[in-house]
Short mmCIF file of N, CA and C in Angstrom, two decimals:
data_model
loop_
_atom_site.label_atom_id
_atom_site.label_comp_id
_atom_site.label_asym_id
_atom_site.label_seq_id
_atom_site.Cartn_x
_atom_site.Cartn_y
_atom_site.Cartn_z
N MET G 1 23.39 1.33 3.60
CA MET G 1 24.63 0.99 4.19
C MET G 1 24.65 -0.41 4.70
N SER G 2 23.56 -0.91 5.16
CA SER G 2 23.59 -2.28 5.63
C SER G 2 23.81 -3.23 4.60
N GLU G 3 23.38 -2.83 3.43
CA GLU G 3 23.68 -3.70 2.27
C GLU G 3 25.20 -3.84 1.93
N LEU G 4 25.86 -2.58 2.10
CA LEU G 4 27.28 -2.73 1.81
C LEU G 4 27.92 -3.42 2.84
N MET G 5 27.57 -3.26 4.20
CA MET G 5 28.19 -4.03 5.32
C MET G 5 27.98 -5.59 5.11
N SER G 6 26.81 -5.96 4.72
CA SER G 6 26.39 -7.35 4.53
C SER G 6 27.17 -7.89 3.33
N GLN G 7 27.46 -7.06 2.36
CA GLN G 7 28.18 -7.49 1.17
C GLN G 7 29.82 -7.72 1.60
N PHE G 8 30.34 -6.79 2.46
CA PHE G 8 31.70 -6.70 3.03
C PHE G 8 31.90 -7.91 3.98
N ILE G 9 31.01 -8.00 5.05
CA ILE G 9 31.14 -8.96 6.13
C ILE G 9 30.58 -10.32 5.64
N THR G 10 31.36 -11.12 5.04
CA THR G 10 30.90 -12.39 4.58
C THR G 10 31.23 -13.35 5.63
N PRO G 11 30.70 -14.64 5.55
CA PRO G 11 31.06 -15.61 6.46
C PRO G 11 32.48 -15.91 6.59
N GLN G 12 33.25 -15.77 5.44
CA GLN G 12 34.71 -15.99 5.51
C GLN G 12 35.43 -15.02 6.23
N VAL G 13 35.06 -13.59 6.10
CA VAL G 13 35.55 -12.54 6.77
C VAL G 13 35.38 -12.62 8.25
N GLN G 14 34.03 -13.00 8.61
CA GLN G 14 33.73 -13.19 9.98
C GLN G 14 34.67 -14.37 10.68
N GLY G 15 34.77 -15.43 9.94
CA GLY G 15 35.70 -16.47 10.38
C GLY G 15 37.00 -16.04 10.65
N ALA G 16 37.48 -15.31 9.75
CA ALA G 16 38.92 -14.77 9.87
C ALA G 16 39.10 -13.89 10.91
N PHE G 17 38.03 -12.99 11.13
CA PHE G 17 38.01 -12.04 12.30
C PHE G 17 37.96 -12.85 13.57
N THR G 18 37.19 -13.82 13.63
CA THR G 18 37.13 -14.60 14.91
C THR G 18 38.39 -15.29 15.20
N VAL G 19 39.07 -15.86 14.27
CA VAL G 19 40.34 -16.54 14.44
C VAL G 19 41.33 -15.47 14.86
N LEU G 20 41.28 -14.34 14.34
CA LEU G 20 42.29 -13.25 14.69
C LEU G 20 41.97 -12.78 16.01
N MET G 21 40.74 -12.64 16.50
CA MET G 21 40.46 -12.36 17.83
C MET G 21 40.89 -13.32 18.88
N VAL G 22 40.74 -14.63 18.58
CA VAL G 22 41.16 -15.73 19.43
C VAL G 22 42.66 -15.76 19.66
N MET G 23 43.36 -15.39 18.47
CA MET G 23 44.79 -15.31 18.49
C MET G 23 45.25 -14.20 19.28
N VAL G 24 44.67 -13.06 19.24
CA VAL G 24 44.97 -11.87 20.10
C VAL G 24 44.82 -12.17 21.55
N ALA G 25 43.58 -12.88 21.84
CA ALA G 25 43.29 -13.17 23.22
C ALA G 25 44.42 -14.08 23.90
N ALA G 26 44.67 -15.20 22.94
CA ALA G 26 45.77 -16.17 23.50
C ALA G 26 47.03 -15.49 23.66
N ILE G 27 47.48 -14.60 22.80
CA ILE G 27 48.73 -13.95 22.99
C ILE G 27 48.77 -13.09 24.21
N TYR G 28 47.62 -12.22 24.45
CA TYR G 28 47.42 -11.53 25.67
C TYR G 28 47.49 -12.30 27.03
N VAL G 29 46.88 -13.51 27.01
CA VAL G 29 47.04 -14.35 28.05
C VAL G 29 48.46 -14.90 28.30
N LEU G 30 49.13 -15.25 27.20
CA LEU G 30 50.49 -15.71 27.28
C LEU G 30 51.41 -14.67 27.73
N VAL G 31 51.20 -13.40 27.27
CA VAL G 31 51.98 -12.32 27.75
C VAL G 31 51.85 -12.09 29.25
N VAL G 32 50.69 -12.15 29.75
CA VAL G 32 50.44 -11.91 31.18
C VAL G 32 51.06 -13.13 32.00
N VAL G 33 51.03 -14.38 31.53
CA VAL G 33 51.69 -15.41 32.19
C VAL G 33 53.28 -15.21 32.14
N TRP G 34 53.70 -14.69 30.99
CA TRP G 34 55.13 -14.54 30.82
C TRP G 34 55.68 -13.48 31.78
N VAL G 35 54.91 -12.36 31.85
CA VAL G 35 55.22 -11.31 32.95
C VAL G 35 55.28 -11.90 34.25
N ALA G 36 54.28 -12.65 34.63
CA ALA G 36 54.20 -13.21 36.09
C ALA G 36 55.41 -14.10 36.22
N ARG G 37 55.68 -15.06 35.36
CA ARG G 37 56.80 -15.94 35.48
C ARG G 37 58.09 -15.23 35.51
N ASP G 38 58.38 -14.22 34.54
CA ASP G 38 59.55 -13.59 34.54
C ASP G 38 59.91 -12.70 35.83
N ALA G 39 58.75 -12.06 36.33
CA ALA G 39 58.90 -11.27 37.56
C ALA G 39 59.23 -12.24 38.73
N TYR G 40 58.64 -13.52 38.74
CA TYR G 40 59.08 -14.39 39.82
C TYR G 40 60.43 -14.91 39.74
N GLN G 41 61.04 -15.13 38.49
CA GLN G 41 62.31 -15.45 38.34
C GLN G 41 63.38 -14.40 38.80
N ARG G 42 62.82 -13.21 38.58
CA ARG G 42 63.71 -12.01 38.94
C ARG G 42 63.66 -11.60 40.43
N GLY G 43 62.70 -12.36 41.09
CA GLY G 43 62.64 -11.99 42.60
C GLY G 43 61.69 -10.84 42.95
N SER G 44 60.80 -10.44 41.90
CA SER G 44 59.82 -9.41 42.33
C SER G 44 58.59 -9.90 42.70
N LEU G 45 57.60 -8.90 42.87
CA LEU G 45 56.33 -9.44 43.28
C LEU G 45 55.61 -9.89 42.14
N TRP G 46 55.56 -11.05 41.77
CA TRP G 46 55.02 -11.47 40.56
C TRP G 46 53.50 -11.28 40.40
N TRP G 47 52.86 -11.43 41.53
CA TRP G 47 51.38 -11.17 41.47
C TRP G 47 51.11 -9.87 41.18
N ALA G 48 51.85 -8.93 41.68
CA ALA G 48 51.56 -7.42 41.33
C ALA G 48 51.79 -7.20 39.92
N TRP G 49 52.95 -7.66 39.38
CA TRP G 49 53.33 -7.43 37.93
C TRP G 49 52.26 -8.08 37.09
N ALA G 50 51.83 -9.28 37.46
CA ALA G 50 50.66 -9.76 36.73
C ALA G 50 49.42 -9.01 36.57
N LEU G 51 49.15 -8.31 37.72
CA LEU G 51 48.00 -7.52 37.72
C LEU G 51 48.14 -6.25 36.80
N VAL G 52 49.48 -5.69 36.94
CA VAL G 52 49.84 -4.58 36.05
C VAL G 52 49.71 -5.08 34.51
N ALA G 53 50.23 -6.21 34.28
CA ALA G 53 50.22 -6.66 32.89
C ALA G 53 48.81 -6.88 32.38
N LEU G 54 47.79 -6.96 33.17
CA LEU G 54 46.45 -7.08 32.75
C LEU G 54 46.01 -5.90 31.89
N ILE G 55 46.64 -4.74 32.19
CA ILE G 55 46.36 -3.41 31.47
C ILE G 55 46.96 -3.67 30.01
N PRO G 56 46.10 -3.72 28.94
CA PRO G 56 46.61 -4.03 27.63
C PRO G 56 47.76 -2.98 27.31
N VAL G 57 48.82 -3.65 26.69
CA VAL G 57 50.01 -2.98 26.16
C VAL G 57 50.65 -2.10 27.20
N VAL G 58 50.07 -1.23 27.90
CA VAL G 58 50.73 -0.24 28.76
C VAL G 58 51.25 -1.14 29.88
N GLY G 59 50.73 -2.07 30.53
CA GLY G 59 51.16 -2.87 31.54
C GLY G 59 52.40 -3.60 31.26
N VAL G 60 52.42 -4.19 30.03
CA VAL G 60 53.62 -4.85 29.59
C VAL G 60 54.76 -3.98 29.41
N ILE G 61 54.52 -2.88 28.84
CA ILE G 61 55.59 -1.87 28.57
C ILE G 61 56.15 -1.23 29.83
N ALA G 62 55.19 -1.06 30.93
CA ALA G 62 55.75 -0.64 32.07
C ALA G 62 56.62 -1.74 32.82
N TYR G 63 56.12 -3.01 32.72
CA TYR G 63 57.06 -4.03 33.29
C TYR G 63 58.38 -4.13 32.58
N LEU G 64 58.36 -4.06 31.28
CA LEU G 64 59.66 -4.00 30.53
C LEU G 64 60.54 -2.96 30.94
N LEU G 65 60.05 -1.85 31.18
CA LEU G 65 60.90 -0.74 31.63
C LEU G 65 61.36 -0.73 33.09
N LEU G 66 60.50 -1.29 33.94
CA LEU G 66 60.80 -1.22 35.29
C LEU G 66 61.29 -2.56 36.02
N ARG G 67 61.43 -3.57 35.20
CA ARG G 67 61.82 -5.00 35.76
C ARG G 67 63.18 -4.87 36.17
N PRO G 68 63.73 -5.73 37.20
CA PRO G 68 65.04 -5.81 37.53
C PRO G 68 65.80 -6.38 36.38
N SER G 69 67.09 -5.97 36.30
CA SER G 69 68.01 -6.28 35.15
C SER G 69 68.37 -7.66 35.10
N LEU G 70 68.57 -8.28 36.30
CA LEU G 70 69.14 -9.62 36.34
C LEU G 70 68.09 -10.58 37.05
N LEU G 71 68.11 -11.84 36.52
CA LEU G 71 67.32 -12.84 37.15
C LEU G 71 67.95 -13.19 38.54
N GLN G 72 67.13 -13.71 39.51
CA GLN G 72 67.53 -13.87 40.87
C GLN G 72 68.76 -14.87 40.79
N VAL G 73 68.81 -15.93 39.98
CA VAL G 73 69.85 -16.82 39.90
C VAL G 73 71.09 -16.23 39.49
N ASP G 74 71.02 -15.32 38.39
CA ASP G 74 72.15 -14.56 37.95
C ASP G 74 72.68 -13.62 38.95
N ARG G 75 71.74 -13.06 39.68
CA ARG G 75 72.18 -12.09 40.73
C ARG G 75 72.94 -12.80 41.86
N SER G 76 72.47 -13.90 42.27
CA SER G 76 73.21 -14.73 43.37
C SER G 76 74.52 -15.28 42.81
N GLU G 77 74.59 -15.62 41.58
CA GLU G 77 75.85 -16.05 41.00
C GLU G 77 76.82 -14.88 40.80
N GLN G 78 76.32 -13.77 40.58
CA GLN G 78 77.21 -12.49 40.57
C GLN G 78 77.82 -12.28 42.00
N GLU G 79 76.90 -12.36 42.93
CA GLU G 79 77.32 -12.07 44.45
C GLU G 79 78.35 -13.03 44.79
N LEU G 80 78.26 -14.37 44.42
CA LEU G 80 79.24 -15.35 44.65
C LEU G 80 80.47 -15.01 44.12
N GLU G 81 80.46 -14.58 42.90
CA GLU G 81 81.70 -14.23 42.13
C GLU G 81 82.41 -13.05 42.75
N ILE G 82 81.55 -12.07 43.27
CA ILE G 82 82.20 -10.89 43.80
C ILE G 82 82.76 -11.29 45.16
N ALA G 83 82.22 -12.16 45.89
CA ALA G 83 82.69 -12.67 47.24
C ALA G 83 83.97 -13.23 47.04
N LEU G 84 84.08 -14.31 45.88
CA LEU G 84 85.22 -14.86 45.66
C LEU G 84 86.40 -14.02 45.26
N LYS G 85 86.15 -13.03 44.44
CA LYS G 85 87.22 -12.17 44.02
C LYS G 85 87.60 -11.27 45.28
N GLN G 86 86.71 -10.84 46.25
CA GLN G 86 87.06 -10.27 47.32
C GLN G 86 87.99 -11.04 48.26
N ARG G 87 87.64 -12.37 48.43
CA ARG G 87 88.62 -13.32 49.10
C ARG G 87 89.94 -13.34 48.44
N GLU G 88 90.05 -13.36 47.17
CA GLU G 88 91.29 -13.41 46.51
C GLU G 88 92.01 -12.16 46.79
N LEU G 89 91.27 -10.99 46.69
CA LEU G 89 91.95 -9.77 46.98
C LEU G 89 92.36 -9.54 48.46
N MET G 90 91.75 -10.28 49.45
CA MET G 90 92.13 -10.19 50.71
C MET G 90 93.52 -10.70 51.00
N LYS G 91 94.14 -11.44 50.08
CA LYS G 91 95.44 -11.98 50.32
C LYS G 91 96.47 -10.77 50.09
N TYR G 92 95.94 -9.66 49.45
CA TYR G 92 96.72 -8.46 49.28
C TYR G 92 96.12 -7.34 49.95
N GLY G 93 97.01 -6.33 50.31
CA GLY G 93 96.54 -5.16 50.89
C GLY G 93 97.48 -3.88 50.63
N GLU G 94 97.30 -2.89 51.27
CA GLU G 94 98.27 -1.91 51.10
C GLU G 94 98.74 -1.44 52.45
N CYS G 95 100.05 -0.86 52.42
CA CYS G 95 100.66 -0.37 53.57
C CYS G 95 99.97 0.86 54.06
N ALA G 96 99.68 0.98 55.14
CA ALA G 96 99.00 2.13 55.77
C ALA G 96 99.89 3.44 55.75
N ASN G 97 101.10 3.19 55.68
CA ASN G 97 102.05 4.41 55.79
C ASN G 97 102.23 4.99 54.28
N CYS G 98 102.58 4.10 53.32
CA CYS G 98 103.01 4.65 51.95
C CYS G 98 101.97 4.12 50.87
N GLY G 99 101.18 3.15 51.10
CA GLY G 99 100.16 2.79 50.06
C GLY G 99 100.77 1.68 49.20
N TYR G 100 101.94 1.12 49.51
CA TYR G 100 102.56 0.13 48.65
C TYR G 100 101.79 -1.23 48.77
N PRO G 101 101.60 -1.97 47.61
CA PRO G 101 100.89 -3.17 47.78
C PRO G 101 101.61 -4.28 48.49
N VAL G 102 101.05 -4.84 49.45
CA VAL G 102 101.70 -5.87 50.30
C VAL G 102 100.90 -7.02 50.44
N GLU G 103 101.49 -8.07 50.59
CA GLU G 103 100.73 -9.52 50.80
C GLU G 103 100.30 -9.52 52.31
N ALA G 104 99.27 -10.46 52.52
CA ALA G 104 98.71 -10.67 53.70
C ALA G 104 99.61 -11.00 54.86
N ASP G 105 100.80 -11.88 54.44
CA ASP G 105 101.62 -12.38 55.35
C ASP G 105 102.78 -11.61 55.63
N TYR G 106 102.92 -10.46 55.05
CA TYR G 106 104.10 -9.63 55.20
C TYR G 106 104.05 -8.94 56.62
N VAL G 107 105.28 -8.98 57.29
CA VAL G 107 105.43 -8.34 58.62
C VAL G 107 105.91 -6.96 58.50
N VAL G 108 106.64 -6.58 57.39
CA VAL G 108 107.16 -5.19 57.36
C VAL G 108 106.89 -4.87 55.81
N CYS G 109 106.57 -3.70 55.47
CA CYS G 109 106.36 -3.02 54.17
C CYS G 109 107.84 -3.06 53.59
N PRO G 110 107.95 -3.63 52.40
CA PRO G 110 109.23 -3.64 51.63
C PRO G 110 109.69 -2.32 51.08
N ASN G 111 108.68 -1.38 51.03
CA ASN G 111 109.00 -0.07 50.50
C ASN G 111 109.48 0.83 51.66
N CYS G 112 108.62 0.98 52.66
CA CYS G 112 108.99 2.07 53.55
C CYS G 112 109.52 1.52 55.09
N HIS G 113 109.43 0.17 55.06
CA HIS G 113 109.95 -0.55 56.29
C HIS G 113 109.14 -0.41 57.44
N GLN G 114 107.77 0.02 57.24
CA GLN G 114 106.80 0.13 58.32
C GLN G 114 106.40 -1.19 58.86
N ARG G 115 106.28 -1.44 60.17
CA ARG G 115 105.79 -2.71 60.70
C ARG G 115 104.32 -2.74 60.51
N LEU G 116 104.00 -4.01 59.81
CA LEU G 116 102.61 -4.21 59.48
C LEU G 116 101.91 -5.24 60.49
N LYS G 117 102.66 -6.11 61.06
CA LYS G 117 102.09 -7.13 61.96
C LYS G 117 103.14 -7.28 62.93
N ASN G 118 102.69 -7.80 64.05
CA ASN G 118 103.48 -8.22 65.21
C ASN G 118 103.90 -9.73 64.90
N LEU G 119 105.00 -10.17 65.54
CA LEU G 119 105.36 -11.55 65.51
C LEU G 119 105.21 -12.13 66.94
N CYS G 120 104.70 -13.33 66.96
CA CYS G 120 104.44 -14.08 68.10
C CYS G 120 105.84 -14.40 68.81
N SER G 121 106.06 -14.04 70.08
CA SER G 121 107.31 -14.23 70.69
C SER G 121 107.51 -15.70 71.03
N ASN G 122 106.49 -16.58 70.84
CA ASN G 122 106.67 -17.90 71.11
C ASN G 122 106.93 -18.80 69.89
N CYS G 123 106.23 -18.47 68.92
CA CYS G 123 106.26 -19.42 67.62
C CYS G 123 106.80 -18.60 66.39
N GLY G 124 106.80 -17.36 66.49
CA GLY G 124 107.38 -16.54 65.37
C GLY G 124 106.34 -16.23 64.30
N HIS G 125 105.21 -16.67 64.31
CA HIS G 125 104.17 -16.46 63.25
C HIS G 125 103.62 -15.03 63.16
N ALA G 126 103.37 -14.51 62.09
CA ALA G 126 102.86 -13.12 61.98
C ALA G 126 101.37 -13.05 62.58
N LEU G 127 101.13 -12.03 63.41
CA LEU G 127 99.88 -11.82 64.08
C LEU G 127 99.22 -10.72 63.56
N ASP G 128 97.85 -10.65 63.43
CA ASP G 128 97.13 -9.59 63.03
C ASP G 128 97.02 -8.63 64.48
N PRO G 129 97.09 -7.34 64.27
CA PRO G 129 97.09 -6.47 65.49
C PRO G 129 95.88 -6.62 66.29
N ALA G 130 94.75 -7.04 65.72
CA ALA G 130 93.39 -7.30 66.43
C ALA G 130 93.42 -8.45 67.31
N TRP G 131 94.33 -9.46 67.11
CA TRP G 131 94.34 -10.69 67.87
C TRP G 131 94.78 -10.43 69.19
N SER G 132 94.21 -11.15 70.10
CA SER G 132 94.76 -11.18 71.49
C SER G 132 95.39 -12.42 71.87
N VAL G 133 95.30 -13.48 71.12
CA VAL G 133 95.94 -14.78 71.38
C VAL G 133 96.53 -15.21 70.02
N CYS G 134 97.61 -15.82 69.98
CA CYS G 134 98.25 -16.38 68.79
C CYS G 134 97.43 -17.69 68.44
N PRO G 135 96.88 -17.78 67.27
CA PRO G 135 96.22 -18.96 66.86
C PRO G 135 96.97 -20.17 66.59
N TYR G 136 98.35 -20.02 66.48
CA TYR G 136 99.36 -21.13 66.25
C TYR G 136 99.72 -21.79 67.35
N CYS G 137 99.96 -21.10 68.48
CA CYS G 137 100.50 -21.63 69.69
C CYS G 137 99.64 -21.25 70.92
N ALA G 138 98.55 -20.62 70.80
CA ALA G 138 97.79 -20.27 71.88
C ALA G 138 98.29 -19.25 72.95
N LYS G 139 99.37 -18.65 72.68
CA LYS G 139 99.99 -17.81 73.78
C LYS G 139 99.34 -16.41 73.70
N PRO G 140 99.02 -15.83 74.81
CA PRO G 140 98.53 -14.34 74.73
C PRO G 140 99.43 -13.44 74.13
N VAL G 141 98.91 -12.60 73.28
CA VAL G 141 99.67 -11.61 72.64
C VAL G 141 99.85 -10.32 73.41
N GLY G 142 101.00 -9.73 73.39
CA GLY G 142 101.07 -8.35 74.00
C GLY G 142 101.87 -8.52 75.36
N GLY G 143 102.19 -9.62 75.70
CA GLY G 143 102.88 -9.76 77.07
C GLY G 143 102.03 -10.00 78.14
N SER G 144 100.75 -9.59 78.13
CA SER G 144 99.78 -9.70 79.22
C SER G 144 99.20 -11.19 79.19
N SER G 145 99.31 -11.72 80.51
CA SER G 145 98.65 -13.00 80.47
C SER G 145 97.28 -13.12 80.69
N ARG G 146 96.35 -12.74 79.80
CA ARG G 146 95.05 -12.80 79.93
C ARG G 146 94.47 -14.04 79.90
N ARG G 147 93.49 -14.45 80.74
CA ARG G 147 92.96 -15.75 80.78
C ARG G 147 91.75 -15.64 79.71
N ARG G 148 91.63 -16.83 79.12
CA ARG G 148 90.53 -17.03 78.10
C ARG G 148 89.21 -17.19 78.89
N SER G 149 88.30 -16.34 78.52
CA SER G 149 86.98 -16.47 79.21
C SER G 149 85.97 -16.52 77.98
N GLY G 150 85.22 -17.57 78.15
CA GLY G 150 84.18 -17.92 77.18
C GLY G 150 83.48 -19.09 77.38
N SER G 151 82.47 -19.49 76.54
CA SER G 151 81.89 -20.79 76.75
C SER G 151 82.64 -21.91 76.06
N ALA G 152 83.62 -21.66 75.24
CA ALA G 152 84.24 -22.67 74.51
C ALA G 152 84.98 -23.64 75.48
N PRO G 153 84.88 -24.92 75.48
CA PRO G 153 85.57 -25.88 76.28
C PRO G 153 87.00 -25.82 76.12
N SER G 154 87.76 -25.89 77.13
CA SER G 154 89.26 -25.79 77.10
C SER G 154 89.82 -27.17 76.95
N ARG G 155 91.12 -27.25 76.47
CA ARG G 155 91.71 -28.61 76.35
C ARG G 155 92.09 -29.11 77.73
N PRO G 156 92.17 -30.41 77.86
CA PRO G 156 92.60 -30.98 79.13
C PRO G 156 94.05 -30.48 79.41
N ARG G 157 94.33 -30.11 80.61
CA ARG G 157 95.68 -29.66 80.98
C ARG G 157 96.54 -30.66 81.46
N ARG G 158 97.79 -30.66 81.13
CA ARG G 158 98.74 -31.69 81.51
C ARG G 158 99.18 -31.40 82.87
N THR G 159 99.61 -32.40 83.62
CA THR G 159 100.01 -32.21 85.06
C THR G 159 101.53 -32.41 85.07
N THR G 160 102.05 -33.01 84.01
CA THR G 160 103.51 -33.40 83.99
C THR G 160 104.25 -32.01 83.58
N PRO G 161 105.51 -31.66 84.19
CA PRO G 161 106.21 -30.54 83.75
C PRO G 161 106.63 -30.72 82.30
N GLN G 162 106.73 -29.62 81.53
CA GLN G 162 107.13 -29.56 80.15
C GLN G 162 108.63 -29.62 80.05
N SER G 163 109.10 -30.10 78.90
CA SER G 163 110.48 -30.14 78.84
C SER G 163 111.12 -28.77 78.62
N ARG G 164 110.40 -27.84 78.19
CA ARG G 164 110.96 -26.36 77.97
C ARG G 164 110.60 -25.52 79.23
N SER G 165 110.82 -25.96 80.40
CA SER G 165 110.47 -25.24 81.53
C SER G 165 111.40 -24.00 81.86
N ASP G 166 112.47 -23.94 81.22
CA ASP G 166 113.45 -22.86 81.50
C ASP G 166 113.10 -21.70 80.47
N GLY G 167 113.13 -20.49 80.88
CA GLY G 167 112.85 -19.26 80.00
C GLY G 167 111.59 -18.75 80.29
N PRO G 168 111.09 -17.55 79.89
CA PRO G 168 109.92 -17.08 80.06
C PRO G 168 108.73 -17.82 79.40
N GLN G 169 108.93 -18.42 78.26
CA GLN G 169 107.81 -19.12 77.70
C GLN G 169 107.37 -20.27 78.53
N GLY G 170 108.28 -21.10 78.94
CA GLY G 170 108.10 -22.23 79.77
C GLY G 170 107.36 -21.89 81.06
N ARG G 171 107.80 -20.83 81.76
CA ARG G 171 107.16 -20.45 83.04
C ARG G 171 105.74 -19.95 82.65
N GLY G 172 105.45 -19.36 81.59
CA GLY G 172 104.09 -18.71 81.38
C GLY G 172 103.24 -19.90 81.01
N GLN G 173 103.72 -20.98 80.29
CA GLN G 173 102.87 -22.20 80.05
C GLN G 173 102.62 -22.94 81.38
N GLN G 174 103.55 -22.97 82.32
CA GLN G 174 103.39 -23.75 83.48
C GLN G 174 102.27 -23.03 84.38
N GLU G 175 102.31 -21.56 84.39
CA GLU G 175 101.50 -20.84 85.20
C GLU G 175 100.06 -21.01 84.60
N GLU G 176 99.81 -21.12 83.34
CA GLU G 176 98.43 -21.34 82.73
C GLU G 176 97.93 -22.67 83.14
N GLN G 177 98.68 -23.70 83.37
CA GLN G 177 98.15 -25.05 83.80
C GLN G 177 97.73 -25.19 85.15
#
């Protein structure tokens, strides 16, 4: 049998076998490096996946089946696109009463005439129900003259009387000063 093996395993076959084994080893190392790099780009534990990929064939198949579907760059880009679309959709809403689509600056639902927002009694801008102060004219909302408390610095107050001192708005502004 050894004579048969010696006739079959010639120096040319041994050389071809050696080249084939070097190529398989190089591909194996490149696959492990690819798994580690791909796992890093996908935001996974790259070193853990590199260790798993060291298990021949099974480790790479496990990684291919369990890896995240998106690269981290693609995932963050997708999140930005979703946030942008949500911002665009925030311009529109639904009436709480009838579900009719309404724009963000509507004060009354055009379908059921339900009041959606309050109007500032001083400047007439639409106000969100959660606001306690009109952001356009700085007048407290809801008729109560709540003082602003916070660490934000207030504007310098004028000492001269205002030209609109008659009426409830003028008195309210003078009382704040």
